[in-house]
Coordinates of C-alpha atoms in Angstrom, one line a residue:
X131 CA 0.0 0.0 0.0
X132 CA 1.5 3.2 -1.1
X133 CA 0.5 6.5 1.1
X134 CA 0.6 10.3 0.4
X135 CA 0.9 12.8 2.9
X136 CA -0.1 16.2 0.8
X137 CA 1.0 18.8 3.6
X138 CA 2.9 18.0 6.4
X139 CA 5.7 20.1 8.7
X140 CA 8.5 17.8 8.8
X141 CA 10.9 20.6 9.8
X142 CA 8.6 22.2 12.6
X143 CA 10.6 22.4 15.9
X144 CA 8.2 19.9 17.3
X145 CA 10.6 17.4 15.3
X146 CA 13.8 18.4 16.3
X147 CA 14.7 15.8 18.7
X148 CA 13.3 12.8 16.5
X149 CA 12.8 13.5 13.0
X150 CA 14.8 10.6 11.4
X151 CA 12.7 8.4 13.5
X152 CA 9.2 10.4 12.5
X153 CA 9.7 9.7 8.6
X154 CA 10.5 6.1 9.3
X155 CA 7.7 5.4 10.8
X156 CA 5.6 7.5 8.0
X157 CA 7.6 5.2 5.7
X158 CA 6.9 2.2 7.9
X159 CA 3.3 2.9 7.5
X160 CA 3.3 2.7 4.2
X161 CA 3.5 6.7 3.3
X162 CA 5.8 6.4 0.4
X163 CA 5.4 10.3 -0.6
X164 CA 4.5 13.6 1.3
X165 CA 5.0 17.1 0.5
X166 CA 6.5 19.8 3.2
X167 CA 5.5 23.2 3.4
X168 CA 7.7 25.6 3.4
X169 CA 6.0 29.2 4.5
X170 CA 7.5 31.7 5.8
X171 CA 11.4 33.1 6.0
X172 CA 12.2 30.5 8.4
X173 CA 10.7 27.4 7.1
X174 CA 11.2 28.0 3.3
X175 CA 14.9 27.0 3.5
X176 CA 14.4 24.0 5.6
X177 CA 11.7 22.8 3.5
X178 CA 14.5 22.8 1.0
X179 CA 17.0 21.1 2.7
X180 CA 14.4 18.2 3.5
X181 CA 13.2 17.9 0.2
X182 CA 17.4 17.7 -1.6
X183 CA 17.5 15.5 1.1
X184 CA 15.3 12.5 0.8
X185 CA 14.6 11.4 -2.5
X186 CA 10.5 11.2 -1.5
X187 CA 9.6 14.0 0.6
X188 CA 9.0 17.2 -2.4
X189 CA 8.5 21.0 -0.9
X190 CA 5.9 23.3 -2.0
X191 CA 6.7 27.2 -0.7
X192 CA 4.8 30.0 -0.5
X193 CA 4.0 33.1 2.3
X194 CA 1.7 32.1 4.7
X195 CA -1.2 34.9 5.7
X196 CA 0.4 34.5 9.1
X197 CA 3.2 36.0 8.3
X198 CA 1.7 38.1 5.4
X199 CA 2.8 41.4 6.8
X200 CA 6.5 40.3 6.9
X201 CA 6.8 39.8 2.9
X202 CA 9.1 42.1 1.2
X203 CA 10.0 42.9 -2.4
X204 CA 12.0 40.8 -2.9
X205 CA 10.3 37.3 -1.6
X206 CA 8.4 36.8 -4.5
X207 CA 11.2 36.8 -6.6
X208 CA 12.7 34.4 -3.8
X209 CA 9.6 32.1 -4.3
X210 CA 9.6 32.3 -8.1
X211 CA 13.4 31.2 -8.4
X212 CA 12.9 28.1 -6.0
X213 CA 9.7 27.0 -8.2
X214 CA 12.5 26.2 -11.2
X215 CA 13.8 23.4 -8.5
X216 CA 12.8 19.8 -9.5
X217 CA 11.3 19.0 -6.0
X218 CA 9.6 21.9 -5.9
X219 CA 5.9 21.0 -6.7
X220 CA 3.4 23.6 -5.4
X221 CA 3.5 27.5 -4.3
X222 CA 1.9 27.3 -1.0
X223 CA 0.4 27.4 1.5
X224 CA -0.9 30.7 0.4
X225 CA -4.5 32.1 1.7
X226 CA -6.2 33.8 4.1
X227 CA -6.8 33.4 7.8
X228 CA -8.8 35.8 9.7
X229 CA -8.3 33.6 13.2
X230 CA -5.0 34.9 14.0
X231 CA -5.1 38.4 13.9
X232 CA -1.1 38.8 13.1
X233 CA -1.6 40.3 9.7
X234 CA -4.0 43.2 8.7
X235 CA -6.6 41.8 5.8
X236 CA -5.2 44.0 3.2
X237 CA -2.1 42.9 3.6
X238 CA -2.9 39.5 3.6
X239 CA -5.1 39.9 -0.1
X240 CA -2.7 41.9 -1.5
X241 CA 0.2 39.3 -0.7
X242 CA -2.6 35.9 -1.6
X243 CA -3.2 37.7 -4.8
X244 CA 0.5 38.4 -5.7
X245 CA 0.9 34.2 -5.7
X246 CA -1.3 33.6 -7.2
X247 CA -0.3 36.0 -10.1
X248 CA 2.9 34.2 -9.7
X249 CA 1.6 30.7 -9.8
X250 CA -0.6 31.5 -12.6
X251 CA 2.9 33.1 -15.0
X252 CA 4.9 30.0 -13.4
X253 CA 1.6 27.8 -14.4
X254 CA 2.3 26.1 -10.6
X255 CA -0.8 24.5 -8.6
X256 CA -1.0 26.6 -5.6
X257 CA -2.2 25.2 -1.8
X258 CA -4.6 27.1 -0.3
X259 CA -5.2 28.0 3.9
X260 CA -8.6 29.4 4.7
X261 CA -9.1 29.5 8.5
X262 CA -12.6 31.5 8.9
X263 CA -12.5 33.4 5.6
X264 CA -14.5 31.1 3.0
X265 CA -15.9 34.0 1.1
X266 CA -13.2 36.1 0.8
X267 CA -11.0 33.3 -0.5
X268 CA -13.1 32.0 -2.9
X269 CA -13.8 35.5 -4.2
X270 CA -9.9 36.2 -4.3
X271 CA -9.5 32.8 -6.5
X272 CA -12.2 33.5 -9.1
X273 CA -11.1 37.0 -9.6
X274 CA -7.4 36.3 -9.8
X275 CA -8.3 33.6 -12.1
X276 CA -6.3 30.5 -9.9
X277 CA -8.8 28.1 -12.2
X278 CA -6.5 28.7 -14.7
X279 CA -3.8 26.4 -12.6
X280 CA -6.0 24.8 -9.8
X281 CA -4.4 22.9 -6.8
X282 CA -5.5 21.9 -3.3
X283 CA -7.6 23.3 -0.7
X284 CA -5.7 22.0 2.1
X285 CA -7.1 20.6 5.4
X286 CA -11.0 21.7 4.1
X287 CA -13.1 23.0 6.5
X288 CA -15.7 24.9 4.5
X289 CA -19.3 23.3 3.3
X290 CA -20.5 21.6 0.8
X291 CA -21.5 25.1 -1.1
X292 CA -18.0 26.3 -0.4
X293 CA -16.7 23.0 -1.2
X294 CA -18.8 22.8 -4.9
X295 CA -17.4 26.4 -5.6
X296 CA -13.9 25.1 -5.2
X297 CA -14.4 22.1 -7.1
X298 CA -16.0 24.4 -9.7
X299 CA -12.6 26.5 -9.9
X300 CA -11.3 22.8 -10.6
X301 CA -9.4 22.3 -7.4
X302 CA -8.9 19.4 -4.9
X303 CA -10.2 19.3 -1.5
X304 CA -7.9 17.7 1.1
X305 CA -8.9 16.2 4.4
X306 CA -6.9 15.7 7.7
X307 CA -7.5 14.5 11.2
X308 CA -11.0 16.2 11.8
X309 CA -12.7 13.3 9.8
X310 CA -11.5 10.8 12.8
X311 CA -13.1 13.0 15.2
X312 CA -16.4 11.8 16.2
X313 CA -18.4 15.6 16.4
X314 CA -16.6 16.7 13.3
X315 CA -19.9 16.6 11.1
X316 CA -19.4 18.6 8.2
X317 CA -16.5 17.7 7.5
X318 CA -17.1 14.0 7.1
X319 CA -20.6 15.7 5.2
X320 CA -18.0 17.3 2.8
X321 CA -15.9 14.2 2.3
X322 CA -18.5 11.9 1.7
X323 CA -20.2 14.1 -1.3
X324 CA -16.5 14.6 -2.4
X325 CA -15.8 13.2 -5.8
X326 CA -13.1 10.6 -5.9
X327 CA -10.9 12.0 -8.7
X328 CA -10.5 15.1 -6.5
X329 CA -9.7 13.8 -3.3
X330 CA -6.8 13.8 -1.5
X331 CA -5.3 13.3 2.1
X332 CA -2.8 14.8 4.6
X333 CA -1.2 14.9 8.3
X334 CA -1.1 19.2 8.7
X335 CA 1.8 17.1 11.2
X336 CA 2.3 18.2 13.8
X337 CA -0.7 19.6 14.1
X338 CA -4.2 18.7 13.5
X339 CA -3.2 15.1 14.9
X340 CA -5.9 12.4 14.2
X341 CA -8.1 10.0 16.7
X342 CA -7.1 8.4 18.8
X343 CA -3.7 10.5 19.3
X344 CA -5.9 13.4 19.9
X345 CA -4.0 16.1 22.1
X346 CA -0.6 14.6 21.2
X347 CA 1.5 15.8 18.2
X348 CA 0.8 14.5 15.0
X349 CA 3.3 13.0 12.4
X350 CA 3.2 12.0 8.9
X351 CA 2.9 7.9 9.7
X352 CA -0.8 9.0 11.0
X353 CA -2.2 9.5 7.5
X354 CA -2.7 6.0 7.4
X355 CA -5.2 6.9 9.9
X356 CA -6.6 9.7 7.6
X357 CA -7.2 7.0 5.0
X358 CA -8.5 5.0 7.1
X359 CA -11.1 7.4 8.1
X360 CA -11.9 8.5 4.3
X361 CA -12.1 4.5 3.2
X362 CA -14.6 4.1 6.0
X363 CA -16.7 7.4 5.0
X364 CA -16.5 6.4 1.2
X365 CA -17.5 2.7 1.8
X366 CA -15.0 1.2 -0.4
X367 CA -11.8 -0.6 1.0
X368 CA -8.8 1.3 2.6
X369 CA -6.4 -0.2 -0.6
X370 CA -8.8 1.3 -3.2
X371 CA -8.5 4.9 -1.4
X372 CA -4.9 4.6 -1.0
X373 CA -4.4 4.4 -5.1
X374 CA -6.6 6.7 -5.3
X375 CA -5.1 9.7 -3.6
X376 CA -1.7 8.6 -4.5
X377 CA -2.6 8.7 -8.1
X378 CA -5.0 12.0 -7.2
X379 CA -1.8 13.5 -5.9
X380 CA 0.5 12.5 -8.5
X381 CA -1.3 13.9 -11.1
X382 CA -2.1 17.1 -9.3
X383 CA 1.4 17.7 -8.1
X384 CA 2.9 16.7 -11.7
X385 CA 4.7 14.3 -10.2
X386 CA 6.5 11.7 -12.5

């Protein structure tokens, strides 16, 4: 069985004292790909060094709203030059997120619209955060025309309207821990209407961690647990959704 782990934060700090031992178990567990975010200053470079480093872990980079308000000139041309890289498969994760207050709105469309203008001249699939800010998001894709290169809307959390808009704009919807929790509704509601061509899986490690580790950290061998979750939800066997998503992601990602 063959495993992909979409989004995960191999090089978070949470990892520091173990990580050799995190991605063999993901490995052990049959995760055989996953892609690490690279999204800020800080993170960008060691998303990098992860991905020259192991022949299947591939990097996507990006600015994170977060940390919109830190972007200067001269990160998008940063950004732009690392997408030339082989391993580098996705510019994200790029969004909004009106939760954490840390960067003003403004800033944050102004610097979600700039990557997308980049992913759209670099013709990159682009991963997209959205933490309470559905409309706006989806209003920010269709204007900036990100149809035109699609990608992932990572760890959804929207509805089935929002989800049909996104699948409209012809992106995939990605789905984490929250479908293993047993009050997370919608989510599973999502899922289940999901088609299967457009679905995909992920770890958000070490965060977001699935049932039953709930409250500890996350890591990438718990997609398994995802998939699990998904298989159950979709009523077909946990093999079928594993080819599935892996071939959903290879295709998506441009992954040879």
């Amino acid at each position: 069985m063959q495993l992909f782990d979409t989004h995960t934060h191999l090089d978070a700090p949470q990892f520091d004292e173990d990580r050799e031992e995190v991605i063999a178990r993901a490995l052990e567990a049959g995760v055989s790909k996953m892609i690490n975010i690279g999204f800020n200053r800080d993170t960008i470079p060691t998303t990098m060094q992860l991905a020259e480093k192991y022949d299947y872990i591939y990097a996507a980079v990006g600015w994170h709203p977060q940390d919109a308000i830190t972007m200067e000139d001269g990160d998008l041309e940063w950004i732009a030059s690392l997408c030339s890289h082989p391993k580098v498969v996705a510019i994200g994760e790029i969004g909004l997120d009106y939760y954490w207050d840390t960067s003003p709105k403004d800033v944050q469309h102004e610097v979600f619209r700039k990557q997308i203008g980049l992913a759209r001249e670099l013709k990159m699939p682009i991963c997209i955060h959205n933490r309470d800010a559905h409309e706006d998001v989806i209003r920010i894709l269709r204007e900036e025309k990100a149809g035109e290169v699609g990608g992932v809307m990572h760890s959804f959390s929207g509805s089935w309207e929002s989800a049909k808009m996104c699948l409209d704009l012809g992106f995939h919807l990605s789905f984490g821990g929250p479908i293993t929790f047993k009050n997370a509704r919608v989510p599973k509601e999502v899922l289940a209407q999901t088609p299967l061509d457009r679905l995909l899986i992920e770890t958000d490690s070490p965060y977001l961690t699935p049932h039953p580790f709930r409250g500890k950290r996350n890591e990438t061998a718990h997609v398994r647990l995802v998939a699990e979750a998904a298989a159950a939800i979709k009523g077909i066997e946990l093999q079928e959704l594993a080819e599935i998503t892996y071939a959903n992601a290879l295709e998506r990602f441009g992954i040879l």
